[in-house]
Short mmCIF file of C-alpha atoms and ligand atoms in Angstrom, two decimals:
data_model
loop_
_atom_site.label_atom_id
_atom_site.label_comp_id
_atom_site.label_asym_id
_atom_site.label_seq_id
_atom_site.Cartn_x
_atom_site.Cartn_y
_atom_site.Cartn_z
CA MET A 1 8.95 17.78 -7.30
CA GLN A 2 4.43 18.42 -8.02
CA LYS A 3 4.43 20.02 -11.86
CA ILE A 4 1.04 22.03 -10.82
CA SER A 5 -0.30 24.34 -8.62
CA LEU A 6 -3.27 23.86 -7.01
CA GLU A 7 -5.34 26.38 -8.96
CA GLN A 8 -3.73 24.66 -11.93
CA LEU A 9 -5.31 21.59 -10.71
CA VAL A 10 -8.64 23.93 -10.41
CA ALA A 11 -8.24 24.86 -13.84
CA PHE A 12 -7.13 22.05 -15.12
CA LEU A 13 -10.58 19.04 -13.57
CA LYS A 14 -13.01 22.37 -15.08
CA GLU A 15 -11.97 22.02 -18.12
CA GLN A 16 -11.71 18.74 -18.86
CA GLY A 17 -14.37 17.75 -17.03
CA PHE A 18 -14.29 16.16 -13.56
CA ILE A 19 -14.29 18.98 -10.99
CA PHE A 20 -17.14 22.29 -11.47
CA GLN A 21 -18.13 25.00 -8.94
CA GLY A 22 -20.88 24.12 -7.03
CA SER A 23 -23.71 25.99 -8.19
CA GLU A 24 -22.04 28.20 -10.75
CA ILE A 25 -24.03 30.28 -13.18
CA TYR A 26 -25.15 31.89 -9.86
CA GLY A 27 -22.34 33.08 -8.97
CA GLY A 28 -21.13 29.93 -7.38
CA LEU A 29 -21.36 28.83 -3.33
CA ALA A 30 -18.71 28.66 -1.91
CA ASN A 31 -16.73 26.02 -0.74
CA ALA A 32 -19.53 24.01 -2.75
CA TRP A 33 -18.33 21.21 -5.61
CA ASP A 34 -19.86 19.47 -7.67
CA TYR A 35 -18.56 16.22 -10.36
CA GLY A 36 -18.84 15.87 -13.27
CA PRO A 37 -18.42 13.52 -15.49
CA LEU A 38 -15.58 11.84 -15.29
CA GLY A 39 -15.44 13.72 -11.78
CA VAL A 40 -17.84 10.82 -11.14
CA GLU A 41 -16.63 8.72 -13.07
CA LEU A 42 -13.66 8.79 -10.79
CA ILE A 43 -15.44 9.04 -7.79
CA ASN A 44 -17.11 5.84 -8.10
CA ASN A 45 -13.66 4.20 -8.21
CA ILE A 46 -11.94 5.02 -4.78
CA LYS A 47 -14.74 4.55 -4.20
CA GLN A 48 -15.76 1.22 -5.03
CA ALA A 49 -11.54 -0.20 -4.23
CA TRP A 50 -12.49 0.73 -1.48
CA TRP A 51 -15.29 -1.04 -1.14
CA LYS A 52 -14.46 -4.35 -2.52
CA LYS A 53 -10.53 -3.93 -0.26
CA PHE A 54 -11.93 -3.07 2.79
CA VAL A 55 -15.62 -4.39 3.00
CA ARG A 56 -16.67 -7.26 0.15
CA ASN A 57 -13.54 -8.71 -0.43
CA ASN A 58 -12.13 -8.28 2.95
CA LYS A 59 -12.67 -11.91 5.83
CA TYR A 60 -13.66 -9.79 8.79
CA ASN A 61 -15.98 -7.24 7.56
CA ILE A 62 -19.12 -6.71 6.19
CA GLY A 63 -20.65 -3.45 4.98
CA LEU A 64 -23.54 -1.18 5.75
CA ASP A 65 -25.79 2.36 5.06
CA SER A 66 -26.72 4.02 7.23
CA ALA A 67 -29.32 7.37 7.25
CA ILE A 68 -27.46 10.65 7.52
CA LEU A 69 -30.24 12.40 9.96
CA MET A 70 -30.62 10.64 13.03
CA ASN A 71 -32.39 11.33 15.94
CA LYS A 72 -31.18 14.13 18.22
CA GLU A 73 -29.97 11.48 21.48
CA VAL A 74 -27.65 10.56 19.17
CA TRP A 75 -24.93 13.40 19.68
CA VAL A 76 -25.66 13.96 23.01
CA ALA A 77 -24.54 11.33 23.84
CA THR A 78 -21.05 11.00 22.00
CA GLY A 79 -20.58 14.69 22.98
CA HIS A 80 -20.85 15.89 19.88
CA LEU A 81 -23.27 18.46 20.47
CA SER A 82 -21.66 19.81 23.44
CA SER A 83 -18.02 19.46 22.70
CA PHE A 84 -17.87 19.06 18.30
CA THR A 85 -16.57 22.46 18.14
CA ASP A 86 -13.65 23.97 17.03
CA PRO A 87 -11.75 27.34 18.71
CA LEU A 88 -12.70 30.48 16.92
CA VAL A 89 -10.94 33.13 17.21
CA ASP A 90 -11.50 36.87 15.31
CA CYS A 91 -8.72 39.15 14.49
CA LYS A 92 -9.41 42.50 15.88
CA LYS A 93 -8.07 44.78 13.07
CA CYS A 94 -9.52 43.40 10.75
CA HIS A 95 -11.81 41.14 11.42
CA THR A 96 -10.47 37.23 9.79
CA ARG A 97 -11.91 34.65 11.10
CA TYR A 98 -9.39 31.58 11.95
CA ARG A 99 -9.05 28.24 13.67
CA ALA A 100 -7.11 29.08 16.47
CA ASP A 101 -5.31 25.27 15.98
CA LYS A 102 -5.04 26.15 12.76
CA LEU A 103 -3.23 28.77 13.02
CA ILE A 104 -0.20 27.14 15.63
CA GLU A 105 -0.57 24.50 13.23
CA ASP A 106 0.19 26.17 9.98
CA PHE A 107 2.86 28.40 11.90
CA SER A 108 5.16 25.61 13.46
CA ASN A 109 4.39 23.66 9.07
CA GLY A 110 2.00 21.23 10.85
CA ALA A 111 5.34 20.16 13.84
CA VAL A 112 2.79 21.94 16.83
CA THR A 113 -1.32 20.77 16.65
CA GLY A 114 -4.09 22.12 19.20
CA ASP A 115 -5.13 18.85 20.01
CA GLY A 116 -5.29 18.38 23.43
CA LYS A 117 -5.10 22.23 23.82
CA THR A 118 -7.61 24.61 26.03
CA ASN A 119 -8.18 27.45 24.40
CA GLU A 120 -6.43 29.64 26.65
CA GLU A 121 -3.03 27.64 26.16
CA LEU A 122 -4.08 27.82 22.54
CA LEU A 123 -3.81 31.95 22.69
CA GLU A 124 -1.28 32.00 24.98
CA TYR A 125 0.59 29.97 21.91
CA ILE A 126 -0.45 32.52 19.48
CA TYR A 127 0.92 35.54 21.41
CA SER A 128 4.07 33.79 22.71
CA ASN A 129 4.69 33.18 19.34
CA LYS A 130 3.61 36.32 18.11
CA ILE A 131 1.34 34.63 15.53
CA THR A 132 0.35 37.49 13.67
CA CYS A 133 -3.12 37.59 11.23
CA PRO A 134 -2.67 36.87 7.95
CA ASN A 135 -4.43 38.92 6.50
CA CYS A 136 -3.47 42.15 8.10
CA GLY A 137 -0.58 41.28 10.36
CA ALA A 138 -1.88 42.68 13.14
CA LEU A 139 -1.24 40.88 16.55
CA GLU A 140 -4.42 41.30 18.40
CA TYR A 141 -6.65 38.61 18.39
CA THR A 142 -10.40 38.82 20.76
CA ASP A 143 -10.69 35.45 22.72
CA ILE A 144 -11.34 32.59 21.79
CA ARG A 145 -15.02 30.65 21.23
CA LYS A 146 -16.14 27.45 20.43
CA PHE A 147 -18.14 26.66 17.22
CA ASN A 148 -19.88 23.39 16.88
CA LEU A 149 -19.43 22.22 14.12
CA MET A 150 -23.28 20.32 12.62
CA PHE A 151 -26.02 22.05 10.47
CA LYS A 152 -28.88 22.31 12.45
CA THR A 153 -32.13 21.48 10.69
CA HIS A 154 -35.60 20.89 11.52
CA GLN A 155 -37.71 17.42 10.50
CA GLY A 156 -41.24 18.43 9.47
CA VAL A 157 -43.86 20.83 9.34
CA VAL A 158 -43.14 22.71 12.92
CA GLU A 159 -40.09 24.36 13.79
CA ASP A 160 -39.13 23.93 17.52
CA ASN A 161 -36.90 22.62 19.05
CA LYS A 162 -38.39 18.98 19.02
CA SER A 163 -38.39 19.37 15.38
CA GLU A 164 -34.13 19.46 15.40
CA VAL A 165 -31.91 17.05 14.02
CA TYR A 166 -28.60 17.22 12.80
CA LEU A 167 -27.14 16.95 9.59
CA ARG A 168 -24.59 13.31 10.60
CA PRO A 169 -20.80 15.19 10.62
CA GLU A 170 -19.73 11.53 10.01
CA THR A 171 -20.65 8.32 9.28
CA ALA A 172 -19.06 6.48 12.11
CA GLN A 173 -22.00 6.43 14.11
CA GLY A 174 -24.20 5.21 12.37
CA ILE A 175 -22.27 1.96 12.97
CA PHE A 176 -21.84 2.02 16.21
CA VAL A 177 -26.00 2.23 16.31
CA ASN A 178 -26.62 -0.35 14.65
CA PHE A 179 -24.28 -2.67 16.11
CA LYS A 180 -26.45 -4.82 17.48
CA ASN A 181 -28.41 -5.22 14.50
CA VAL A 182 -25.52 -5.98 12.65
CA LEU A 183 -23.53 -8.10 15.10
CA ARG A 184 -27.30 -10.18 15.44
CA SER A 185 -28.52 -10.38 11.79
CA SER A 186 -24.91 -10.99 10.42
CA ARG A 187 -24.25 -13.30 13.56
CA LYS A 188 -20.65 -11.93 13.30
CA LYS A 189 -17.66 -13.24 16.21
CA LEU A 190 -15.21 -10.74 17.17
CA PRO A 191 -13.00 -9.29 15.42
CA PHE A 192 -14.81 -8.00 12.61
CA GLY A 193 -15.58 -4.87 11.64
CA ILE A 194 -18.46 -2.59 9.49
CA GLY A 195 -17.58 -0.35 7.02
CA GLN A 196 -19.65 2.12 5.31
CA ILE A 197 -19.40 4.96 2.79
CA GLY A 198 -21.46 8.70 2.88
CA LYS A 199 -22.10 11.55 2.88
CA SER A 200 -20.76 13.71 6.15
CA PHE A 201 -21.86 17.70 6.76
CA ARG A 202 -19.47 19.92 9.11
CA ASN A 203 -20.49 23.80 9.47
CA GLU A 204 -15.89 24.19 9.11
CA ILE A 205 -14.90 27.46 9.99
CA THR A 206 -12.01 27.68 7.62
CA PRO A 207 -13.19 25.36 4.48
CA GLY A 208 -10.75 25.81 1.78
CA ASN A 209 -7.87 24.02 -0.52
CA PHE A 210 -10.29 23.19 -3.11
CA ILE A 211 -11.71 19.82 -2.01
CA PHE A 212 -9.73 19.20 0.64
CA ARG A 213 -11.71 20.94 3.50
CA THR A 214 -15.88 22.16 2.87
CA ARG A 215 -18.37 21.32 4.48
CA GLU A 216 -20.27 19.10 2.59
CA PHE A 217 -17.48 15.32 2.33
CA GLU A 218 -18.08 12.04 1.66
CA GLN A 219 -15.88 9.42 4.29
CA MET A 220 -15.25 6.29 4.75
CA GLU A 221 -15.13 4.55 7.42
CA LEU A 222 -14.61 1.11 9.16
CA GLU A 223 -14.80 0.95 12.57
CA PHE A 224 -13.19 -2.94 13.43
CA PHE A 225 -14.26 -3.87 16.84
CA CYS A 226 -12.13 -6.53 18.68
CA LYS A 227 -11.98 -7.61 22.22
CA PRO A 228 -10.35 -5.34 24.64
CA GLY A 229 -6.45 -6.37 24.64
CA THR A 230 -5.51 -6.95 21.13
CA GLU A 231 -6.77 -3.79 19.82
CA LEU A 232 -3.42 -2.43 19.32
CA GLU A 233 -2.29 -5.02 17.44
CA TRP A 234 -5.06 -3.96 15.07
CA PHE A 235 -4.72 -0.29 15.14
CA SER A 236 -0.78 -1.92 13.39
CA TYR A 237 -2.72 -4.09 11.31
CA TRP A 238 -4.95 -1.16 9.73
CA ARG A 239 -2.26 2.16 10.11
CA SER A 240 -0.50 -0.32 7.73
CA PHE A 241 -3.43 -2.01 5.56
CA CYS A 242 -4.46 2.80 4.57
CA MET A 243 -0.65 3.05 3.83
CA ASP A 244 -0.78 -0.16 1.53
CA PHE A 245 -4.20 0.53 -0.03
CA LEU A 246 -2.93 4.25 -0.65
CA ILE A 247 0.06 3.37 -2.64
CA LYS A 248 -2.13 1.31 -4.78
CA LEU A 249 -4.33 3.45 -5.73
CA GLY A 250 -1.26 5.28 -6.93
CA VAL A 251 -0.95 8.27 -4.02
CA ASP A 252 3.02 9.15 -4.51
CA LYS A 253 4.79 6.77 -1.52
CA ALA A 254 7.47 9.47 -1.71
CA LYS A 255 4.74 12.55 -0.42
CA LEU A 256 3.00 9.86 2.69
CA ARG A 257 4.30 9.29 6.01
CA TYR A 258 2.64 8.65 9.23
CA ARG A 259 2.12 11.02 12.12
CA ASP A 260 1.46 9.85 15.19
CA HIS A 261 -0.51 11.60 17.67
CA SER A 262 1.44 12.35 20.51
CA LYS A 263 0.55 11.42 24.74
CA GLU A 264 -1.06 15.00 25.24
CA GLU A 265 -2.65 14.63 21.36
CA LEU A 266 -4.67 12.56 21.57
CA SER A 267 -8.16 12.10 22.82
CA PHE A 268 -9.01 11.12 26.18
CA TYR A 269 -10.76 7.83 25.62
CA SER A 270 -7.83 6.81 23.05
CA ASN A 271 -4.63 4.85 23.42
CA GLY A 272 -3.21 5.20 19.48
CA THR A 273 -3.72 7.93 17.00
CA THR A 274 -1.96 8.17 13.89
CA ASP A 275 -2.69 10.31 10.31
CA ILE A 276 -1.25 8.85 7.29
CA GLU A 277 -0.79 12.70 5.68
CA PHE A 278 -0.11 13.61 1.81
CA GLU A 279 2.54 16.72 1.09
CA PHE A 280 0.02 19.22 -0.83
CA PRO A 281 1.10 22.08 -2.20
CA TRP A 282 0.98 23.82 0.44
CA GLY A 283 2.13 21.37 2.51
CA PHE A 284 1.13 17.71 4.89
CA GLY A 285 -2.64 17.76 5.31
CA GLU A 286 -4.26 14.33 6.87
CA LEU A 287 -5.56 12.02 4.78
CA TRP A 288 -6.15 9.38 6.53
CA GLY A 289 -7.24 9.70 10.74
CA ILE A 290 -6.55 5.80 11.73
CA ALA A 291 -7.42 5.53 15.92
CA SER A 292 -7.93 2.99 18.81
CA ARG A 293 -11.04 4.71 20.49
CA THR A 294 -11.50 1.32 23.13
CA ASP A 295 -14.95 1.52 24.29
CA TYR A 296 -16.34 5.06 23.78
CA ASP A 297 -18.53 4.69 21.60
CA LEU A 298 -20.37 2.19 22.53
CA LYS A 299 -20.26 3.05 26.25
CA ALA A 300 -21.27 6.27 25.43
CA HIS A 301 -24.65 4.99 22.98
CA GLN A 302 -25.19 1.62 25.93
CA THR A 303 -25.59 5.11 28.53
CA HIS A 304 -27.79 6.56 27.13
CA SER A 305 -29.98 4.66 25.58
CA LYS A 306 -29.48 2.02 27.60
CA GLU A 307 -29.74 -0.67 25.62
CA ASN A 308 -27.49 -3.94 26.23
CA LEU A 309 -24.50 -3.61 23.58
CA GLU A 310 -21.68 -6.27 25.54
CA TYR A 311 -20.86 -9.15 23.37
CA LEU A 312 -21.27 -12.50 24.55
CA ASP A 313 -17.72 -14.73 23.74
CA PRO A 314 -18.78 -17.93 22.86
CA GLU A 315 -15.10 -18.75 23.81
CA THR A 316 -14.53 -17.36 27.66
CA ASN A 317 -18.53 -16.97 28.04
CA GLU A 318 -17.25 -13.77 29.07
CA LYS A 319 -19.57 -10.22 28.41
CA TYR A 320 -18.39 -7.22 27.61
CA LEU A 321 -17.95 -4.38 25.37
CA PRO A 322 -15.54 -5.22 22.34
CA TYR A 323 -12.85 -2.60 21.29
CA VAL A 324 -13.04 -0.69 18.95
CA VAL A 325 -10.04 0.73 16.00
CA GLU A 326 -10.93 3.11 13.42
CA PRO A 327 -9.73 4.41 9.91
CA SER A 328 -11.94 7.53 8.39
CA VAL A 329 -10.74 8.68 5.42
CA GLY A 330 -12.41 11.40 2.88
CA VAL A 331 -12.80 10.50 -0.54
CA GLY A 332 -12.56 13.94 -1.97
CA ARG A 333 -8.88 14.56 -0.24
CA ILE A 334 -7.31 11.19 -1.37
CA LEU A 335 -8.92 11.78 -4.97
CA LEU A 336 -6.57 15.27 -4.85
CA ALA A 337 -3.59 13.38 -3.37
CA ALA A 338 -4.33 10.33 -6.03
CA LEU A 339 -5.01 14.11 -8.69
CA PHE A 340 -2.02 15.16 -7.36
CA SER A 341 0.45 12.18 -7.94
CA ALA A 342 -0.69 11.75 -10.94
CA TYR A 343 -0.51 14.94 -12.94
CA ASP A 344 3.06 14.32 -15.58
CA GLU A 345 3.68 17.07 -18.14
CA GLU A 346 6.18 15.85 -20.90
CA VAL A 347 8.31 17.77 -23.31
CA ASN A 348 9.02 15.55 -26.54
CA GLU A 349 11.62 16.62 -29.13
CA LYS A 350 9.78 19.26 -31.11
CA ASN A 351 8.88 21.19 -27.68
CA GLU A 352 5.34 20.24 -27.44
CA THR A 353 4.20 19.48 -24.06
CA ARG A 354 2.69 16.10 -23.25
CA VAL A 355 -0.02 15.70 -20.78
CA VAL A 356 -0.59 12.71 -19.38
CA LEU A 357 -2.41 12.13 -16.23
CA ARG A 358 -1.29 9.01 -15.25
CA LEU A 359 -4.23 7.25 -13.11
CA ALA A 360 -3.76 3.84 -11.62
CA ASN A 361 -5.18 2.04 -13.72
CA VAL A 362 -8.44 1.19 -11.38
CA LEU A 363 -9.46 4.58 -11.17
CA ALA A 364 -8.83 6.28 -14.32
CA PRO A 365 -12.20 7.03 -15.10
CA TYR A 366 -12.51 5.29 -18.81
CA LYS A 367 -10.04 2.40 -19.03
CA LEU A 368 -10.15 2.08 -23.79
CA ALA A 369 -10.83 4.70 -26.11
CA VAL A 370 -12.16 3.17 -29.09
CA LEU A 371 -10.87 5.89 -32.04
CA PRO A 372 -11.25 4.95 -35.95
CA LEU A 373 -8.35 6.12 -37.91
CA ILE A 374 -10.17 7.75 -40.10
CA LYS A 375 -13.58 8.11 -39.41
CA LYS A 376 -16.03 7.32 -42.38
CA ASN A 377 -13.85 3.93 -44.08
CA HIS A 378 -13.82 3.00 -39.90
CA ALA A 379 -16.57 4.43 -37.70
CA GLU A 380 -19.37 1.72 -38.08
CA LYS A 381 -16.28 -0.43 -37.04
CA ALA A 382 -14.91 1.06 -34.01
CA ASN A 383 -18.84 1.32 -33.08
CA GLU A 384 -18.70 -1.75 -32.51
CA LEU A 385 -16.25 -3.13 -31.11
CA PHE A 386 -17.12 0.01 -28.46
CA GLU A 387 -20.22 -1.25 -27.57
CA LEU A 388 -18.12 -4.88 -27.77
CA TYR A 389 -16.17 -3.60 -24.99
CA ASN A 390 -17.72 -1.10 -23.34
CA GLU A 391 -20.00 -3.93 -21.75
CA HIS A 392 -16.31 -5.34 -19.90
CA PHE A 393 -15.39 -1.75 -18.93
CA SER A 394 -15.42 1.67 -18.73
CA THR A 395 -15.71 2.83 -23.13
CA VAL A 396 -15.23 6.05 -24.12
CA TYR A 397 -15.80 6.43 -28.31
CA ASP A 398 -14.16 9.58 -30.21
CA GLU A 399 -13.60 9.88 -33.72
CA SER A 400 -12.89 13.30 -34.21
CA ALA A 401 -10.13 15.03 -35.07
CA ASN A 402 -6.48 13.19 -35.78
CA ILE A 403 -5.54 10.87 -34.71
CA GLY A 404 -2.32 12.43 -31.89
CA LYS A 405 -4.68 14.78 -31.08
CA ARG A 406 -7.09 11.87 -29.63
CA TYR A 407 -4.00 10.82 -27.82
CA ARG A 408 -3.27 13.59 -26.36
CA ARG A 409 -6.63 14.29 -24.91
CA GLN A 410 -6.80 11.17 -24.02
CA ASP A 411 -3.58 11.20 -21.95
CA ALA A 412 -4.79 13.79 -20.37
CA ILE A 413 -7.34 12.27 -19.08
CA GLY A 414 -5.59 9.73 -17.81
CA THR A 415 -7.07 6.89 -20.27
CA PRO A 416 -4.55 3.34 -19.64
CA TYR A 417 -5.57 2.85 -23.09
CA CYS A 418 -5.99 3.42 -26.86
CA VAL A 419 -6.96 0.89 -29.19
CA THR A 420 -6.86 2.28 -33.22
CA VAL A 421 -9.16 0.66 -35.85
CA ASP A 422 -7.80 1.43 -38.81
CA ASP A 423 -7.68 -1.42 -42.50
CA GLU A 424 -5.65 -4.01 -40.77
CA THR A 425 -8.87 -4.29 -38.11
CA LEU A 426 -10.85 -4.72 -41.09
CA ASN A 427 -9.09 -7.26 -42.85
CA ASN A 428 -7.30 -9.30 -40.44
CA GLY A 429 -8.98 -8.35 -37.15
CA THR A 430 -6.93 -6.96 -35.22
CA VAL A 431 -6.27 -2.94 -34.27
CA THR A 432 -3.60 -0.68 -32.32
CA LEU A 433 -2.86 -0.59 -28.66
CA ARG A 434 -1.04 2.05 -27.57
CA ASP A 435 -0.52 2.83 -24.07
CA ARG A 436 -0.11 6.57 -22.60
CA ASP A 437 2.71 5.94 -20.47
CA THR A 438 5.11 4.21 -22.29
CA MET A 439 3.20 5.24 -25.43
CA GLU A 440 4.14 1.26 -27.20
CA GLN A 441 2.20 0.45 -29.48
CA ILE A 442 1.35 -3.28 -29.72
CA VAL A 443 -1.07 -5.52 -32.37
CA LEU A 444 -4.47 -7.48 -30.51
CA LYS A 445 -6.56 -9.39 -32.19
CA THR A 446 -10.26 -7.88 -31.49
CA THR A 447 -11.40 -10.47 -29.77
CA GLU A 448 -7.40 -9.86 -27.29
CA VAL A 449 -7.79 -6.68 -26.33
CA ILE A 450 -10.60 -7.94 -23.47
CA PRO A 451 -8.44 -10.33 -21.84
CA TYR A 452 -5.77 -8.01 -21.90
CA ILE A 453 -7.40 -4.68 -20.42
CA GLU A 454 -9.28 -6.95 -17.37
CA GLU A 455 -5.71 -8.79 -16.10
CA LYS A 456 -3.67 -4.95 -15.98
CA LEU A 457 -7.33 -4.06 -14.76
CA LYS A 458 -6.49 -6.20 -11.97
CA PHE A 459 -6.42 -4.57 -8.56
P1 ATP B 501 -8.93 17.82 10.27
O1 ATP B 501 -8.22 17.81 11.88
O2 ATP B 501 -8.80 18.34 9.10
O3 ATP B 501 -10.57 19.47 11.07
P2 ATP B 501 -10.11 15.31 11.47
O4 ATP B 501 -9.69 15.21 12.20
O5 ATP B 501 -11.70 16.42 12.02
O6 ATP B 501 -10.30 16.83 10.58
P3 ATP B 501 -11.71 13.14 11.56
O7 ATP B 501 -12.63 13.63 12.11
O8 ATP B 501 -11.02 12.11 11.65
O9 ATP B 501 -10.78 14.52 10.35
O10 ATP B 501 -12.58 12.21 9.32
C1 ATP B 501 -12.15 11.55 9.49
C2 ATP B 501 -11.70 11.81 7.33
O11 ATP B 501 -12.71 12.64 6.86
C3 ATP B 501 -10.26 12.87 7.71
O12 ATP B 501 -8.90 12.00 7.54
C4 ATP B 501 -10.62 13.23 6.70
O13 ATP B 501 -9.81 12.49 5.20
C5 ATP B 501 -12.15 13.51 5.88
N1 ATP B 501 -12.29 15.30 7.04
C6 ATP B 501 -13.16 15.34 7.96
N2 ATP B 501 -12.96 16.79 7.25
C7 ATP B 501 -13.38 16.92 6.36
C8 ATP B 501 -13.95 17.95 5.97
N3 ATP B 501 -14.26 19.83 6.44
N4 ATP B 501 -13.66 18.22 3.91
C9 ATP B 501 -13.15 16.35 3.57
N5 ATP B 501 -12.48 15.67 4.19
C10 ATP B 501 -13.28 16.03 5.21
#
């Protein structure tokens, strides 16, 4: 059971300084969210964990950081300009606008998706299943129209056709257009992957569920290039790799599932696609899309740019376009799943509620809190230790309120360890270290704290 509703989580995260409504003092901007002091640490920790496992410490992969604004021809080549669209439908009675595929998905609790269906088939499904307008209950819709999700803007001072540019709707294409550069400069051999983390933008018709679906969001994408014929093995490899990663990040295993796309749902260029889904309070939602994309993207760019993007296989001397497996995930979606998994409330014998954010150590914004027992006696030593520990891992210092309250505060923001500085510290050089989850306390020498916590932070 999730212990918190979406509304309660939003309020909790605001209160604690994780996530605020964007432009709040001006009444906000629909669907825009800002990460506060704790949120930015948490989100950075997710990105660093991904970078470590998928790029830096991964024997196959290397990284890239490409520009958000790209030559318009990129989106012509990939088909984004003509067909990166959602099927939009309006209720004729109350004029509420919906994504036709989402109406079907919500109605069928995710059992039926819109993937692979034509506009006519979508409408037919809606009418024959009597999927009424969730707002007013009517069953009268407009025809489905295609709505392009890319944000358009202009580069430079003249606003004409030639200056049109688009904010990228995915980071992946920055990787494909750099394939040749990376291959040449890194001298990598197949199989290898290129990973990237960055902002993407989609003018979503129905954003919502807090940071689950936003118009500006951050993606972590890997394009893994391999020899044609080996792609399904790699697909299966990355499918489990991504699931293991989520579990290591503390996402509740019981709420995770794979959803393999059926033949009808698969994109025409894909020979295998799986979504890793998480059970949110509103139902299962996609966290991670893992797709075997054949040579669709490289071929499209090779044809359109007229640049040869082939790989020369040193073993066989053959030239071919590599096949690609793409695991693609939104940072915000992992964050939301990790928060729903971590939030916990306990009631003690005195009927007091303890809120504990049981985040994995690797994700916790602060790894350690340093708390002087009595401010006037212990603050100086505690500050000295804070400076020392903060050099090694993210540490926070708190001297206000009684020690019990300070422990509760750290529990609620997910700090896994607290050390209390007291007379023993001044006389014997020891501190009491308290564990967030078990509330057990142990005594350690001040110098032992660093190796103790570093061991616990291993990921
Ligand atoms: P959906 O069906 O939810 O719209 P999608 O299948 O279009 O997602 P992809 O294009 O495969 O998504 O994008 C890869 C990943 O990027 C998704 O699995 C998700 O984690 C993230 N993502 C996509 N769109 C958004 C969004 N609007 N807001 C936040 N994250 C997103």
